[in-house]
PDB file of C-alpha atoms in Angstrom:
ATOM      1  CA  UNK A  33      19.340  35.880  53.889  1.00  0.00           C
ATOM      2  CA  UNK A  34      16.801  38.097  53.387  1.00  0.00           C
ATOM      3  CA  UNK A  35      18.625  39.457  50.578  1.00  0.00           C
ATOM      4  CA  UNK A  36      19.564  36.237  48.626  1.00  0.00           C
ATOM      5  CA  UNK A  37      17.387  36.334  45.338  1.00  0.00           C
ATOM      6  CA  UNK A  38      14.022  36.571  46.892  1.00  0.00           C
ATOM      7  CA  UNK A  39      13.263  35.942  42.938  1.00  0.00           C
ATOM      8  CA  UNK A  40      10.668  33.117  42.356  1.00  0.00           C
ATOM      9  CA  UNK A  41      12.277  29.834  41.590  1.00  0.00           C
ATOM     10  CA  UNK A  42      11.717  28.238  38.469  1.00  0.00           C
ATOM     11  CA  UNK A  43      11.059  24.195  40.150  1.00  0.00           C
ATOM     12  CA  UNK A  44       9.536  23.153  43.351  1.00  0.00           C
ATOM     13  CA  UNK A  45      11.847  22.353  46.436  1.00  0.00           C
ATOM     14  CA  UNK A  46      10.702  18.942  47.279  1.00  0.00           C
ATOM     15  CA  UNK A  47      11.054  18.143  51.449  1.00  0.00           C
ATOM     16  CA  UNK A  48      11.469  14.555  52.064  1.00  0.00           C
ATOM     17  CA  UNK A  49      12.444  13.223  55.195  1.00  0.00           C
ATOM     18  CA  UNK A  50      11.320  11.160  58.722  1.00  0.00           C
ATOM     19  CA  UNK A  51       8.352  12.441  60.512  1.00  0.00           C
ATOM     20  CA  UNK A  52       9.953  15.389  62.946  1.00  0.00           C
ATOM     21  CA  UNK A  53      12.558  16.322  61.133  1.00  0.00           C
ATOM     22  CA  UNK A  54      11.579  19.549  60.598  1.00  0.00           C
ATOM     23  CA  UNK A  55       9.438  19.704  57.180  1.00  0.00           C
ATOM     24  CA  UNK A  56       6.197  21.939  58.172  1.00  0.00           C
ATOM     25  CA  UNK A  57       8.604  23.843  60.096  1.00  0.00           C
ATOM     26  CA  UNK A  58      10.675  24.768  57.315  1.00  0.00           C
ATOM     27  CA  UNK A  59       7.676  24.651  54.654  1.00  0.00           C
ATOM     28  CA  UNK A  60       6.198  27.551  56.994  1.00  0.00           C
ATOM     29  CA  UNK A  61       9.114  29.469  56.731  1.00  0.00           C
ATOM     30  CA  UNK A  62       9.381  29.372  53.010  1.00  0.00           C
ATOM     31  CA  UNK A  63       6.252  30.807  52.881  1.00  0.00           C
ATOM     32  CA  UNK A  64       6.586  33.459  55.265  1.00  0.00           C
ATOM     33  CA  UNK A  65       9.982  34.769  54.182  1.00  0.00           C
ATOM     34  CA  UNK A  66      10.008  33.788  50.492  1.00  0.00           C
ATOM     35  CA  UNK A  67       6.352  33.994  49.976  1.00  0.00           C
ATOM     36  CA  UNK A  68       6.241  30.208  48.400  1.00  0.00           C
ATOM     37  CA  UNK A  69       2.935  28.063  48.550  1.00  0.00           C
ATOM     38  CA  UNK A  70       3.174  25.244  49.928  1.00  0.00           C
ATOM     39  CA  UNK A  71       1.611  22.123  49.259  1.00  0.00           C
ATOM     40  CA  UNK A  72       1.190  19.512  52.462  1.00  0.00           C
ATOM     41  CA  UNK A  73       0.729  16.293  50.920  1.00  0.00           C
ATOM     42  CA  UNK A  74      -0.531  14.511  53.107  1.00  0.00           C
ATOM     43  CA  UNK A  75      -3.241  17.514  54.078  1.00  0.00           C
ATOM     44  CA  UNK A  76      -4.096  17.823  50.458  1.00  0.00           C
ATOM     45  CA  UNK A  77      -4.899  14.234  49.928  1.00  0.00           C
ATOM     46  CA  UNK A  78      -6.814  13.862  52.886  1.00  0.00           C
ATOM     47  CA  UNK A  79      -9.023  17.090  51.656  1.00  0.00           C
ATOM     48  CA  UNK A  80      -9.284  16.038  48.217  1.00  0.00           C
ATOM     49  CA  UNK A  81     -10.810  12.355  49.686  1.00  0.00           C
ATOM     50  CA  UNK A  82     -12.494  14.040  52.555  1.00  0.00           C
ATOM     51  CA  UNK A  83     -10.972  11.226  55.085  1.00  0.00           C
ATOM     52  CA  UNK A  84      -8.471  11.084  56.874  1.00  0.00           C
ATOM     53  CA  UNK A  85      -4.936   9.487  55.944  1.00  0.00           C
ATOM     54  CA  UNK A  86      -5.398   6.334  58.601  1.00  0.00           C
ATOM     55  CA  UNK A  87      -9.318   5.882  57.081  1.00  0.00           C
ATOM     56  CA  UNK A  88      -7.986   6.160  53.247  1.00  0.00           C
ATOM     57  CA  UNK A  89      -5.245   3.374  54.345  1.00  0.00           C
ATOM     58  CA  UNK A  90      -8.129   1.104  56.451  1.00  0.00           C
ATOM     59  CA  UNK A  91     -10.942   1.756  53.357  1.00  0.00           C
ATOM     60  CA  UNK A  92      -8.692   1.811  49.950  1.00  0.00           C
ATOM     61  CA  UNK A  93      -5.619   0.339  51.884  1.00  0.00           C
ATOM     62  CA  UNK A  94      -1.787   1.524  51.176  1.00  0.00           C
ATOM     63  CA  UNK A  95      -1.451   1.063  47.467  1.00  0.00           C
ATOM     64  CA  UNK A  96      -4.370   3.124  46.554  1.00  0.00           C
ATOM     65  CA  UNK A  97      -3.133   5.780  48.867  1.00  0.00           C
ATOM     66  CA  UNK A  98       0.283   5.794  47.495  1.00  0.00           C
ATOM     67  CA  UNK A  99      -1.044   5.914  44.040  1.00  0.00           C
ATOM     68  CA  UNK A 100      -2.567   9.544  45.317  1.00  0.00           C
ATOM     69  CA  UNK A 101       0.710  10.198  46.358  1.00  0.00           C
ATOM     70  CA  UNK A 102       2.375   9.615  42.909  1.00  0.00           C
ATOM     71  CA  UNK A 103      -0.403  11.591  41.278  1.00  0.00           C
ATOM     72  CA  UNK A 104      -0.233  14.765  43.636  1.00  0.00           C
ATOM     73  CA  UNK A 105       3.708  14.655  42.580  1.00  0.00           C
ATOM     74  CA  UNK A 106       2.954  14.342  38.721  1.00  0.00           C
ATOM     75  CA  UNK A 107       0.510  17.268  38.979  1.00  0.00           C
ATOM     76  CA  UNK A 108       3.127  19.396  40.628  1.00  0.00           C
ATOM     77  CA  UNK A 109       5.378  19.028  37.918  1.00  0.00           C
ATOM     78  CA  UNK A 110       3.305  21.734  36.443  1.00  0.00           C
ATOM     79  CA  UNK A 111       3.978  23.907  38.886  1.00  0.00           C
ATOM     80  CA  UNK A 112       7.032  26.229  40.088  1.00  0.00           C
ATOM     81  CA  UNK A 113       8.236  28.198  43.183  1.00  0.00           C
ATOM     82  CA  UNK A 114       6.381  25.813  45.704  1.00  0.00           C
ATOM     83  CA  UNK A 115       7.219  23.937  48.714  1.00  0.00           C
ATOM     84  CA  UNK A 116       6.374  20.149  48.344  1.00  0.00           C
ATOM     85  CA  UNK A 117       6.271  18.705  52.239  1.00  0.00           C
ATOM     86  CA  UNK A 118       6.256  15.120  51.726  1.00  0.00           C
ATOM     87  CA  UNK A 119       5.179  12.406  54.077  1.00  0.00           C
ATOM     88  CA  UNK A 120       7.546   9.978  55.481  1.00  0.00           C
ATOM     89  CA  UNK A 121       7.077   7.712  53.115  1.00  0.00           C
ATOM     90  CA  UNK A 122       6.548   9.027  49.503  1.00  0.00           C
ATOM     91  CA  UNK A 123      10.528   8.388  48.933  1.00  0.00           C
ATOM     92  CA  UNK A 124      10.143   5.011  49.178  1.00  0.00           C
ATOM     93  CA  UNK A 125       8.300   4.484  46.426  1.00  0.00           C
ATOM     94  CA  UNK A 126      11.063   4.934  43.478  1.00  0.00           C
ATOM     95  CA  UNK A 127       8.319   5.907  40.786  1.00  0.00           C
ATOM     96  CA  UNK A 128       7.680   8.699  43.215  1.00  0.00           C
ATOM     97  CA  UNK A 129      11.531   9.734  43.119  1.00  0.00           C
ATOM     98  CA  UNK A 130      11.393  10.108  39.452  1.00  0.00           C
ATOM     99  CA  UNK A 131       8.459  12.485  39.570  1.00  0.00           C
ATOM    100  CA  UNK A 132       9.580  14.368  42.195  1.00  0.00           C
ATOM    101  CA  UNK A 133      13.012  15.199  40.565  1.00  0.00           C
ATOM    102  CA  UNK A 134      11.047  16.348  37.207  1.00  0.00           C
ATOM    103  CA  UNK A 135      10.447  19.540  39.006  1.00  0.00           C
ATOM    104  CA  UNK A 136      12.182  19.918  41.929  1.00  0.00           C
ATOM    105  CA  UNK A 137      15.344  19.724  44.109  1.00  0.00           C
ATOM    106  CA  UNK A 138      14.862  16.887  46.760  1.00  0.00           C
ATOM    107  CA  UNK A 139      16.402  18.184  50.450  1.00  0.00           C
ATOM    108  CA  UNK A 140      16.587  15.830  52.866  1.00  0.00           C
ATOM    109  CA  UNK A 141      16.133  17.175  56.188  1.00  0.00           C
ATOM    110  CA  UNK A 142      17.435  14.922  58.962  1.00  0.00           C
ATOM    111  CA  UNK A 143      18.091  15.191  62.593  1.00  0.00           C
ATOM    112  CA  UNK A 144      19.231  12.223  65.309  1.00  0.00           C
ATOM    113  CA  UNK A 145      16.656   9.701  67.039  1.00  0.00           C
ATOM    114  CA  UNK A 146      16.798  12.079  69.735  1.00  0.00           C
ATOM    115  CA  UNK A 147      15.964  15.135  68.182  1.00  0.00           C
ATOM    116  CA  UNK A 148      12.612  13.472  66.388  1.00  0.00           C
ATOM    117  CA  UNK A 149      11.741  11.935  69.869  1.00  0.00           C
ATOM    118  CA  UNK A 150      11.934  15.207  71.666  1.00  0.00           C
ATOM    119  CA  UNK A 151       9.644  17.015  68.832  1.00  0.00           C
ATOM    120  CA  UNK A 152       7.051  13.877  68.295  1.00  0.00           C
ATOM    121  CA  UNK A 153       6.723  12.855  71.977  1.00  0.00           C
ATOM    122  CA  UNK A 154       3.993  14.775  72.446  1.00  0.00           C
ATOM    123  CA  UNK A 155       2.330  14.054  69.426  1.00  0.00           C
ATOM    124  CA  UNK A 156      -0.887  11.771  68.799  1.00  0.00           C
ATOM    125  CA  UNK A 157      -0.532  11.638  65.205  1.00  0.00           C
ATOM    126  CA  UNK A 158       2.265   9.995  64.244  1.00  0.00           C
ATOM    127  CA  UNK A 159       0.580   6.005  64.262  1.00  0.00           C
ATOM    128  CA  UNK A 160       3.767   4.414  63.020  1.00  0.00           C
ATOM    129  CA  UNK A 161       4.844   5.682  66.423  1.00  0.00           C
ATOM    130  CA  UNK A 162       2.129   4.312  68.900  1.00  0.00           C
ATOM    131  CA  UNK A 163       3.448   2.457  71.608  1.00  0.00           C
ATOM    132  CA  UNK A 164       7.119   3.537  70.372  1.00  0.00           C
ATOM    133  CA  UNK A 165       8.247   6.259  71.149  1.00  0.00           C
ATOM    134  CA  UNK A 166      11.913   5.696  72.248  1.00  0.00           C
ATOM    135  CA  UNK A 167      14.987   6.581  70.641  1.00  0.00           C
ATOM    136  CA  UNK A 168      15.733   2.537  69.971  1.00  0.00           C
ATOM    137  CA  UNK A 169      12.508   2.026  67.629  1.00  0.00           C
ATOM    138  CA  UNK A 170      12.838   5.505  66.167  1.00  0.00           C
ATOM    139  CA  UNK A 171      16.661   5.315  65.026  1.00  0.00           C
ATOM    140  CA  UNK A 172      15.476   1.552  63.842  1.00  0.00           C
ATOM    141  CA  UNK A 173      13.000   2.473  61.645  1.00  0.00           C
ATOM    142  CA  UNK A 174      15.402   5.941  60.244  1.00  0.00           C
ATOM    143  CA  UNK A 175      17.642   3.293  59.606  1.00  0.00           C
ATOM    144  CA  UNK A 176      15.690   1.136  57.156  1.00  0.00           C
ATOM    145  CA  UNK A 177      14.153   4.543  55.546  1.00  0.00           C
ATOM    146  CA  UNK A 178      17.676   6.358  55.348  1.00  0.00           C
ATOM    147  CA  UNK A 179      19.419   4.666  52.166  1.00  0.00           C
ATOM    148  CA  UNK A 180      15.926   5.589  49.833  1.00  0.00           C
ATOM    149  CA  UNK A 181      16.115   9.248  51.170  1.00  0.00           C
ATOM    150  CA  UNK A 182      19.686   9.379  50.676  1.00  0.00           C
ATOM    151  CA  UNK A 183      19.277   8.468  47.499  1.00  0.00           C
ATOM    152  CA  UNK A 184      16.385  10.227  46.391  1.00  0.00           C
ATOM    153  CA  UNK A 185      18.004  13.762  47.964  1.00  0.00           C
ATOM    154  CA  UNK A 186      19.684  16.311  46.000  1.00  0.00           C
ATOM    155  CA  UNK A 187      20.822  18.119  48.843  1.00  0.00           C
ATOM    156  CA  UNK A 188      20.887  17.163  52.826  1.00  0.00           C
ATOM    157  CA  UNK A 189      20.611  19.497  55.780  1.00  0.00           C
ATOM    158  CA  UNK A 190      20.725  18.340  59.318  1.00  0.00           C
ATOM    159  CA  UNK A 191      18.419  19.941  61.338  1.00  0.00           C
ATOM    160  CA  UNK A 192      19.846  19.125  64.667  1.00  0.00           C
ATOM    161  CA  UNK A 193      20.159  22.357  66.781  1.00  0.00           C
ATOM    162  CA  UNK A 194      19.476  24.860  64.668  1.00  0.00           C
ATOM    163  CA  UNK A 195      17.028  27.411  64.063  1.00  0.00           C
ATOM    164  CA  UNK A 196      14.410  27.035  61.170  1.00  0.00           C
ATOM    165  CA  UNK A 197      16.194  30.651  59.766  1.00  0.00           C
ATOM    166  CA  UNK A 198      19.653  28.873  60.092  1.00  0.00           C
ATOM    167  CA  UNK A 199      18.439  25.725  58.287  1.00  0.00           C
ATOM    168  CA  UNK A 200      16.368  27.973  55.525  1.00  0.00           C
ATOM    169  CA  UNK A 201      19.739  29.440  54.928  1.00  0.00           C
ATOM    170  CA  UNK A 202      21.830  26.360  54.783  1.00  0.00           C
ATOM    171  CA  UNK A 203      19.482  24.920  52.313  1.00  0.00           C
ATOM    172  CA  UNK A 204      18.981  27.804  49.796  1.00  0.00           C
ATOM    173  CA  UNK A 205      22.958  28.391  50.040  1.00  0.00           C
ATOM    174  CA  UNK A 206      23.094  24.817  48.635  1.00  0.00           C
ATOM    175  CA  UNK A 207      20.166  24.990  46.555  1.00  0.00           C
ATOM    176  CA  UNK A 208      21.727  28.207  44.930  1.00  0.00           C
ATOM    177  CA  UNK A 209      25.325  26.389  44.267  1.00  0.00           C
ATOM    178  CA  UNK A 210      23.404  23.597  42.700  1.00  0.00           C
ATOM    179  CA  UNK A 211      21.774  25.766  40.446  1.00  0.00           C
ATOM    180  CA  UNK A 212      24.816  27.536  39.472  1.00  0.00           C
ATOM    181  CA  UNK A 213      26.437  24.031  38.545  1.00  0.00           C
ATOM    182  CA  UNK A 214      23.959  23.457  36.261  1.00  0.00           C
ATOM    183  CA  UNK A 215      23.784  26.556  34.431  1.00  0.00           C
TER     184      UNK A 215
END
């Protein structure tokens, strides 16, 4: 891998995909072995409000924070070689689809019920999870989400069992024959 065109890619790789599945993971990994920034959505809103995302949603409520969302996308679109992380639910909102494929490649990362579980069991931050954190409510709520990923991805990589190198590798493989198709 290491090898493979270390060149700087001329869009964004956009990461969309249910909380767990493997996003800052991989965005960290990007940046470490391919040297791209990465932008945390979700972390740069927050900064740029100077609240956090639950007190942006309880003082300006979803819609205004969504709008932030679609703006942080359009802004990006003058941008290349950077990793997008997305929060969970930025593909649902289909004007945010169309600005992220202006400049980027959508992956989809995905993994089973019981793969998020194991990595967001521990975790306090996830509030659509509070109070739910069994494989039942998770794979309910993937289920709702997964047609607007599915269609919003240009690629998918399951994340199940594998190491963030393996997936990297997987996704720049497909990334790279996607490119070539285009050319």
């Amino acid at each position: 891998m290491k090898n493979m065109n270390k060149k700087m890619l001329d869009y964004n790789i956009v990461l969309i995909g249910f909380m767990g599945a493997g996003k800052s993971t991989v965005s960290a990994y990007l940046n470490k072995e391919y040297g791209m920034e990465v932008i945390e959505m979700d972390q740069v809103i927050a900064e740029r409000e100077k609240m956090s995302i639950s007190d942006i949603f309880a003082v300006h409520g979803e819609e205004y924070f969504r709008n932030l969302e679609t703006n942080l996308l359009i802004e990006m679109q003058f941008q290349t070689n950077k990793v997008i992380s997305c929060g969970g639910g930025v593909a649902m909102r289909d004007r945010n689809v169309k600005e992220m494929k202006k400049n980027g490649r959508v992956v989809l990362l995905t993994a089973a019920p019981e793969t998020i579980l194991e990595r967001v069991k521990d975790s306090d931050d996830r509030p659509l999870l509070n109070g739910h954190k069994d494989v039942d409510y998770i794979g309910g709520l993937m289920e709702v989400r997964r047609p607007k990923y599915e269609a919003a991805s240009d690629i998918v990589v399951s994340t199940d069992q594998k190491r963030v190198s393996e997936i990297c590798e997987e996704m720049m493989q497909k990334l790279k024959e996607m490119d070539e198709k285009d050319v």
